[in-house]
PDB file of C-alpha atoms in Angstrom:
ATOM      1  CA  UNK O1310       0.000   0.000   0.000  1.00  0.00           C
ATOM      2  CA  UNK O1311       1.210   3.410  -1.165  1.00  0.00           C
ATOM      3  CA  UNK O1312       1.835   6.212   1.459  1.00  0.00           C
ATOM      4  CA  UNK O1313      -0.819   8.140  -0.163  1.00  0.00           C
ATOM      5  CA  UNK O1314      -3.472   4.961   0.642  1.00  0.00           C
ATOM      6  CA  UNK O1315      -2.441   4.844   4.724  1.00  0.00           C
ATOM      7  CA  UNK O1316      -2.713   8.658   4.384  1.00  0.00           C
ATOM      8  CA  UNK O1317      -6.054   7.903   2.521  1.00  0.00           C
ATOM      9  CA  UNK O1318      -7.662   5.320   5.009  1.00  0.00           C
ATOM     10  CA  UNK O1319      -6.315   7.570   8.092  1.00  0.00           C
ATOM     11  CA  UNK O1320      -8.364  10.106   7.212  1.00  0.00           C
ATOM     12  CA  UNK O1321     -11.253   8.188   6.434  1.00  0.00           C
ATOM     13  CA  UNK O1322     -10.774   6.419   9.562  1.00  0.00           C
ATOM     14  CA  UNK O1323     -10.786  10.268  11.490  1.00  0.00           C
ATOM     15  CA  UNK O1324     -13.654  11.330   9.438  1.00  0.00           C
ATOM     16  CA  UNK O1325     -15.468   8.338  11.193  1.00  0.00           C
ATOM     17  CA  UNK O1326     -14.491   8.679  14.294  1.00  0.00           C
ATOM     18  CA  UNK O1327     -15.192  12.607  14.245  1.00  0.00           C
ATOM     19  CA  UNK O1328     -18.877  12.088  13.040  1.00  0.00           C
ATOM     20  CA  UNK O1329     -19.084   9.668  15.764  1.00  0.00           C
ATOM     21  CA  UNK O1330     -17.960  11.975  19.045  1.00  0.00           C
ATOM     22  CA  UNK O1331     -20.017  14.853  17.424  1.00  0.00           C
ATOM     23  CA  UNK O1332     -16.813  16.992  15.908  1.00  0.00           C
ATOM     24  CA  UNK O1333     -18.785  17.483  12.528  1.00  0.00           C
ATOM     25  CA  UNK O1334     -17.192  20.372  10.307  1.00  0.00           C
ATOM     26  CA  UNK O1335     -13.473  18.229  10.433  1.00  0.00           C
ATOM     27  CA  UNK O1336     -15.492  15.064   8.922  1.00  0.00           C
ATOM     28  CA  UNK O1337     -15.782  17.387   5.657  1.00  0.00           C
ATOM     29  CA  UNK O1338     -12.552  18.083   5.548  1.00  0.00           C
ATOM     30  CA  UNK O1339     -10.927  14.535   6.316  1.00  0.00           C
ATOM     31  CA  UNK O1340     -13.483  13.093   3.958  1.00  0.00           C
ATOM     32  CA  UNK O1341     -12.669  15.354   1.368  1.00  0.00           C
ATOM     33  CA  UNK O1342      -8.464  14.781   1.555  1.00  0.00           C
ATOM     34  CA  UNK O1343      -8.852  11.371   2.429  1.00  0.00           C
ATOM     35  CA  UNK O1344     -10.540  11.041  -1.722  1.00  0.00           C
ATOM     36  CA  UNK O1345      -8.165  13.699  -2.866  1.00  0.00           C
ATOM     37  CA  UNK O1346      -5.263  11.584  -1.600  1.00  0.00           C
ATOM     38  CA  UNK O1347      -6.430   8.757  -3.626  1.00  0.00           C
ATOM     39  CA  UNK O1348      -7.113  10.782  -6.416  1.00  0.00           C
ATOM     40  CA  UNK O1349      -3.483  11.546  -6.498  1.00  0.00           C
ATOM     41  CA  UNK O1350      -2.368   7.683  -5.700  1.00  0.00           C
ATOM     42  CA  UNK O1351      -4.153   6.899  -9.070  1.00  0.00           C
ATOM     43  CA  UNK O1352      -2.199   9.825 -11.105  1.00  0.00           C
ATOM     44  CA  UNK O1353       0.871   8.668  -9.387  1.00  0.00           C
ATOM     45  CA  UNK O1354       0.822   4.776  -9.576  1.00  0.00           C
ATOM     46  CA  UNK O1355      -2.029   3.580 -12.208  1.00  0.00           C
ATOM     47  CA  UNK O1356      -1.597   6.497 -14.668  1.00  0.00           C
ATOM     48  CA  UNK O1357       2.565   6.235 -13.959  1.00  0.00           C
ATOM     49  CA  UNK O1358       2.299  10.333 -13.592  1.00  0.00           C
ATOM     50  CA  UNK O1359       4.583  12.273 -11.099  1.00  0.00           C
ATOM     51  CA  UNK O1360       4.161  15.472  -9.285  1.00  0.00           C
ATOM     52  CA  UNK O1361       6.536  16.874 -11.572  1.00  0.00           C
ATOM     53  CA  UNK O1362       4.043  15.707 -14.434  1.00  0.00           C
ATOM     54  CA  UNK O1363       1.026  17.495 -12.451  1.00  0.00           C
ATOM     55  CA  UNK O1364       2.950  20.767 -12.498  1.00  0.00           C
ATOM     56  CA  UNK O1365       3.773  20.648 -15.858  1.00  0.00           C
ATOM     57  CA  UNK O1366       0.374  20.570 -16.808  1.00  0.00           C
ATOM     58  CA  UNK O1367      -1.369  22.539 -14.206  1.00  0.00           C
ATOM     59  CA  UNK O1368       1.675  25.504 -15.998  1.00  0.00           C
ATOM     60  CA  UNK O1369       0.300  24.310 -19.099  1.00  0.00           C
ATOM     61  CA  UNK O1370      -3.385  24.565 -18.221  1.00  0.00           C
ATOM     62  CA  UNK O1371      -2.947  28.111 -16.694  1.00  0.00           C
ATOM     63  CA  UNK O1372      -1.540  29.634 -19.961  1.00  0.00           C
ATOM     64  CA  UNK O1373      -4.568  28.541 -22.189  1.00  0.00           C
ATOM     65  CA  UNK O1374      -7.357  30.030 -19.123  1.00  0.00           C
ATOM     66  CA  UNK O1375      -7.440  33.578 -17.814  1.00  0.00           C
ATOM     67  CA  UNK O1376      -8.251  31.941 -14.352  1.00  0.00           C
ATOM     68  CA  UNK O1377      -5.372  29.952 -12.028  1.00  0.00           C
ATOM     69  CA  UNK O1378      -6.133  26.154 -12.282  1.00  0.00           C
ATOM     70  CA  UNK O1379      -5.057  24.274  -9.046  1.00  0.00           C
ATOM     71  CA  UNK O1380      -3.873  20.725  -8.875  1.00  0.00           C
ATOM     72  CA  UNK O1381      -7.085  19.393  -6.877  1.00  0.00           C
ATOM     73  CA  UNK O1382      -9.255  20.812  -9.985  1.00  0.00           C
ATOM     74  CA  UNK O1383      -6.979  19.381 -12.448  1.00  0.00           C
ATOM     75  CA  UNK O1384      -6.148  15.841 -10.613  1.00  0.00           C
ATOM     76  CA  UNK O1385     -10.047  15.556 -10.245  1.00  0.00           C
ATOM     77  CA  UNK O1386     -10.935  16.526 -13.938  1.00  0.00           C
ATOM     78  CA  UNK O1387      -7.689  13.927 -15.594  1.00  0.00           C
ATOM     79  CA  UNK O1388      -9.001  11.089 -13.341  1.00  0.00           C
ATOM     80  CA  UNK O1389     -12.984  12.251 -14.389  1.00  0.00           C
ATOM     81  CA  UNK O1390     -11.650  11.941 -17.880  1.00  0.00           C
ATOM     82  CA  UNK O1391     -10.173   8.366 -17.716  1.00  0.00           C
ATOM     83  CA  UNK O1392     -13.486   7.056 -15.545  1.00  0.00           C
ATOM     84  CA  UNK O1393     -15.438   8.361 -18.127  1.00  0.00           C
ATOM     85  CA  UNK O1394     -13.828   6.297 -20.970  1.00  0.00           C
ATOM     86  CA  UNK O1395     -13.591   3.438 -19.006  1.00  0.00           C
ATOM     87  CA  UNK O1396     -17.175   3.164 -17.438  1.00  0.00           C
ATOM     88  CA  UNK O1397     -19.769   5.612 -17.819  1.00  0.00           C
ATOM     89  CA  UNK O1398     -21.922   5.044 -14.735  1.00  0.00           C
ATOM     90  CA  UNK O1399     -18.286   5.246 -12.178  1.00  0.00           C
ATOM     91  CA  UNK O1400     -17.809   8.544 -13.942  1.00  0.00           C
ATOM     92  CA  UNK O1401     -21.574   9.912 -13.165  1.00  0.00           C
ATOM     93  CA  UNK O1402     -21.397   8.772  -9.324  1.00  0.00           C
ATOM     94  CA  UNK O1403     -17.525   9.720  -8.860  1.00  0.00           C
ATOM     95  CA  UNK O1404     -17.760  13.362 -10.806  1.00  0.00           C
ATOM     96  CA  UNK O1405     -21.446  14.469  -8.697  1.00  0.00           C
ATOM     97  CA  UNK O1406     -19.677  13.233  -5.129  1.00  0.00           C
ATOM     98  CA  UNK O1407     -16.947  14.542  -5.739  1.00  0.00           C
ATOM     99  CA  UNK O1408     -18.432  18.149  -6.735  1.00  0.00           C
ATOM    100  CA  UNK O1409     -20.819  17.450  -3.767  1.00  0.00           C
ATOM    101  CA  UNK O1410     -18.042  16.693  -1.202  1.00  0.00           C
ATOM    102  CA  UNK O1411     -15.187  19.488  -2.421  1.00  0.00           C
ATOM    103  CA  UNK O1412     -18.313  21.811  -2.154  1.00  0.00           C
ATOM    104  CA  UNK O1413     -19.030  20.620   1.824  1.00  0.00           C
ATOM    105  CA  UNK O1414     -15.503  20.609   2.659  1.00  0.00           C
ATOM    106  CA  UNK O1415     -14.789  24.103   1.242  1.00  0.00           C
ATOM    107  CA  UNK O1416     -18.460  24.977   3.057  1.00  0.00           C
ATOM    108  CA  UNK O1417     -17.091  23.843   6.425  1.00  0.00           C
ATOM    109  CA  UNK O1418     -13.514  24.881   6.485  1.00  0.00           C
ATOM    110  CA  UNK O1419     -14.724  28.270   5.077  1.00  0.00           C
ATOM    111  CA  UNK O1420     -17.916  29.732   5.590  1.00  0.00           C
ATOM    112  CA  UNK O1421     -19.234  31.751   8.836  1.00  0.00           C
ATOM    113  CA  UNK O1422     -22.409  28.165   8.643  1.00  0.00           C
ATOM    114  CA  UNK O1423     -23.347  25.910  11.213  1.00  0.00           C
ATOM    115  CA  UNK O1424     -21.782  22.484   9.603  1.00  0.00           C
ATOM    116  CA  UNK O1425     -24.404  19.600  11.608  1.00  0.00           C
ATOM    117  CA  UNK O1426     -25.012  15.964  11.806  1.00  0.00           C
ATOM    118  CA  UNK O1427     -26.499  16.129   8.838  1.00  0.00           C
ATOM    119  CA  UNK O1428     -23.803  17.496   6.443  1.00  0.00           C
ATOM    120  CA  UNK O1429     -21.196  15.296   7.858  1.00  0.00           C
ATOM    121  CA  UNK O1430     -23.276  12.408   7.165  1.00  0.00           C
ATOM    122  CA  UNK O1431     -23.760  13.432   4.175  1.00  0.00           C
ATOM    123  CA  UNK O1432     -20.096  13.963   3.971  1.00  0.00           C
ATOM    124  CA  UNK O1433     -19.212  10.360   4.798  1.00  0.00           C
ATOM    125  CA  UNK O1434     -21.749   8.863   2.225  1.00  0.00           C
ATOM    126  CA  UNK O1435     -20.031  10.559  -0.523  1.00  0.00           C
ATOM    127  CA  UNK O1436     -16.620   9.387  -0.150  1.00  0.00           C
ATOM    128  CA  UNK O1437     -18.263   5.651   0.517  1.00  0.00           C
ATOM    129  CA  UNK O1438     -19.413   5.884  -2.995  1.00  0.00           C
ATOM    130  CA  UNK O1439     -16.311   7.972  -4.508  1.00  0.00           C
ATOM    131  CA  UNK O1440     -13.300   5.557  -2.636  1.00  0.00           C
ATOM    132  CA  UNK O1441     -14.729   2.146  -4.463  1.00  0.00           C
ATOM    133  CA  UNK O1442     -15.049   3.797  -7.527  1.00  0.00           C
ATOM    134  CA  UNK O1443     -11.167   5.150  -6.929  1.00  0.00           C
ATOM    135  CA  UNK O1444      -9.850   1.724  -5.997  1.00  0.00           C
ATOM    136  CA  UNK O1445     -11.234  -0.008  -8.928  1.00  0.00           C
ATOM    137  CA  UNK O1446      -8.833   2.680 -11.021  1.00  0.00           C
TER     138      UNK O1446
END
């Protein structure tokens, strides 16, 4: 198991244990990093990529757009790309939780909002249906 998987499955196993004491705007956050980190364990080991790749193209990416693209936008829309050709209904499920849960996470680590039960539930069922879909690539 790569670093990036122990990383991965640390911060799922936090986002758990977060929800479950009542700590609920972290379980956004760990959620969120915890897919993110396997996003970037499939650049790194299935599509044989390297950081150094990532940066190349993130440079490349910013030259052709008037606004800054980051690596989480572009790791999410290169691994979006490759679901999609590979399996249609993976790419539906992983690219809607994956909007869903970046949009939670940047709610709770950002916004002056109450972040309940509720959201971090809703935060954990997202990344159950975005890590399968991740592992399988």
């Amino acid at each position: 198991m790569s670093k990036l998987q122990d990383k991965s499955e640390l911060n799922f196993s936090s986002a758990r244990l977060l929800h479950d004491k009542n700590f609920y705007p972290p379980v956004a956050h760990c959620s969120y990093y915890g897919c993110f980190q396997l996003i970037k364990h499939v650049w790194l080991n299935s599509f044989k990529k390297t950081d150094d790749d990532l940066k190349a193209l993130i440079d490349s990416l910013k030259k052709g757009k008037a606004n800054q693209t980051g690596s989480h936008e572009v790791l999410i829309n290169q691994i979006s790309t490759y679901i999609k050709s590979k399996k249609e209904v993976d790419y539906r499920d992983f690219n809607s939780s994956i909007l869903q849960l970046k949009k939670l996470r940047t709610t709770s680590d950002y916004d002056d909002v109450d972040f309940d039960c509720t959201k971090s539930s809703k935060c954990l069922q997202l990344s159950e249906i975005i890590r399968p879909i991740l592992k399988k690539y």
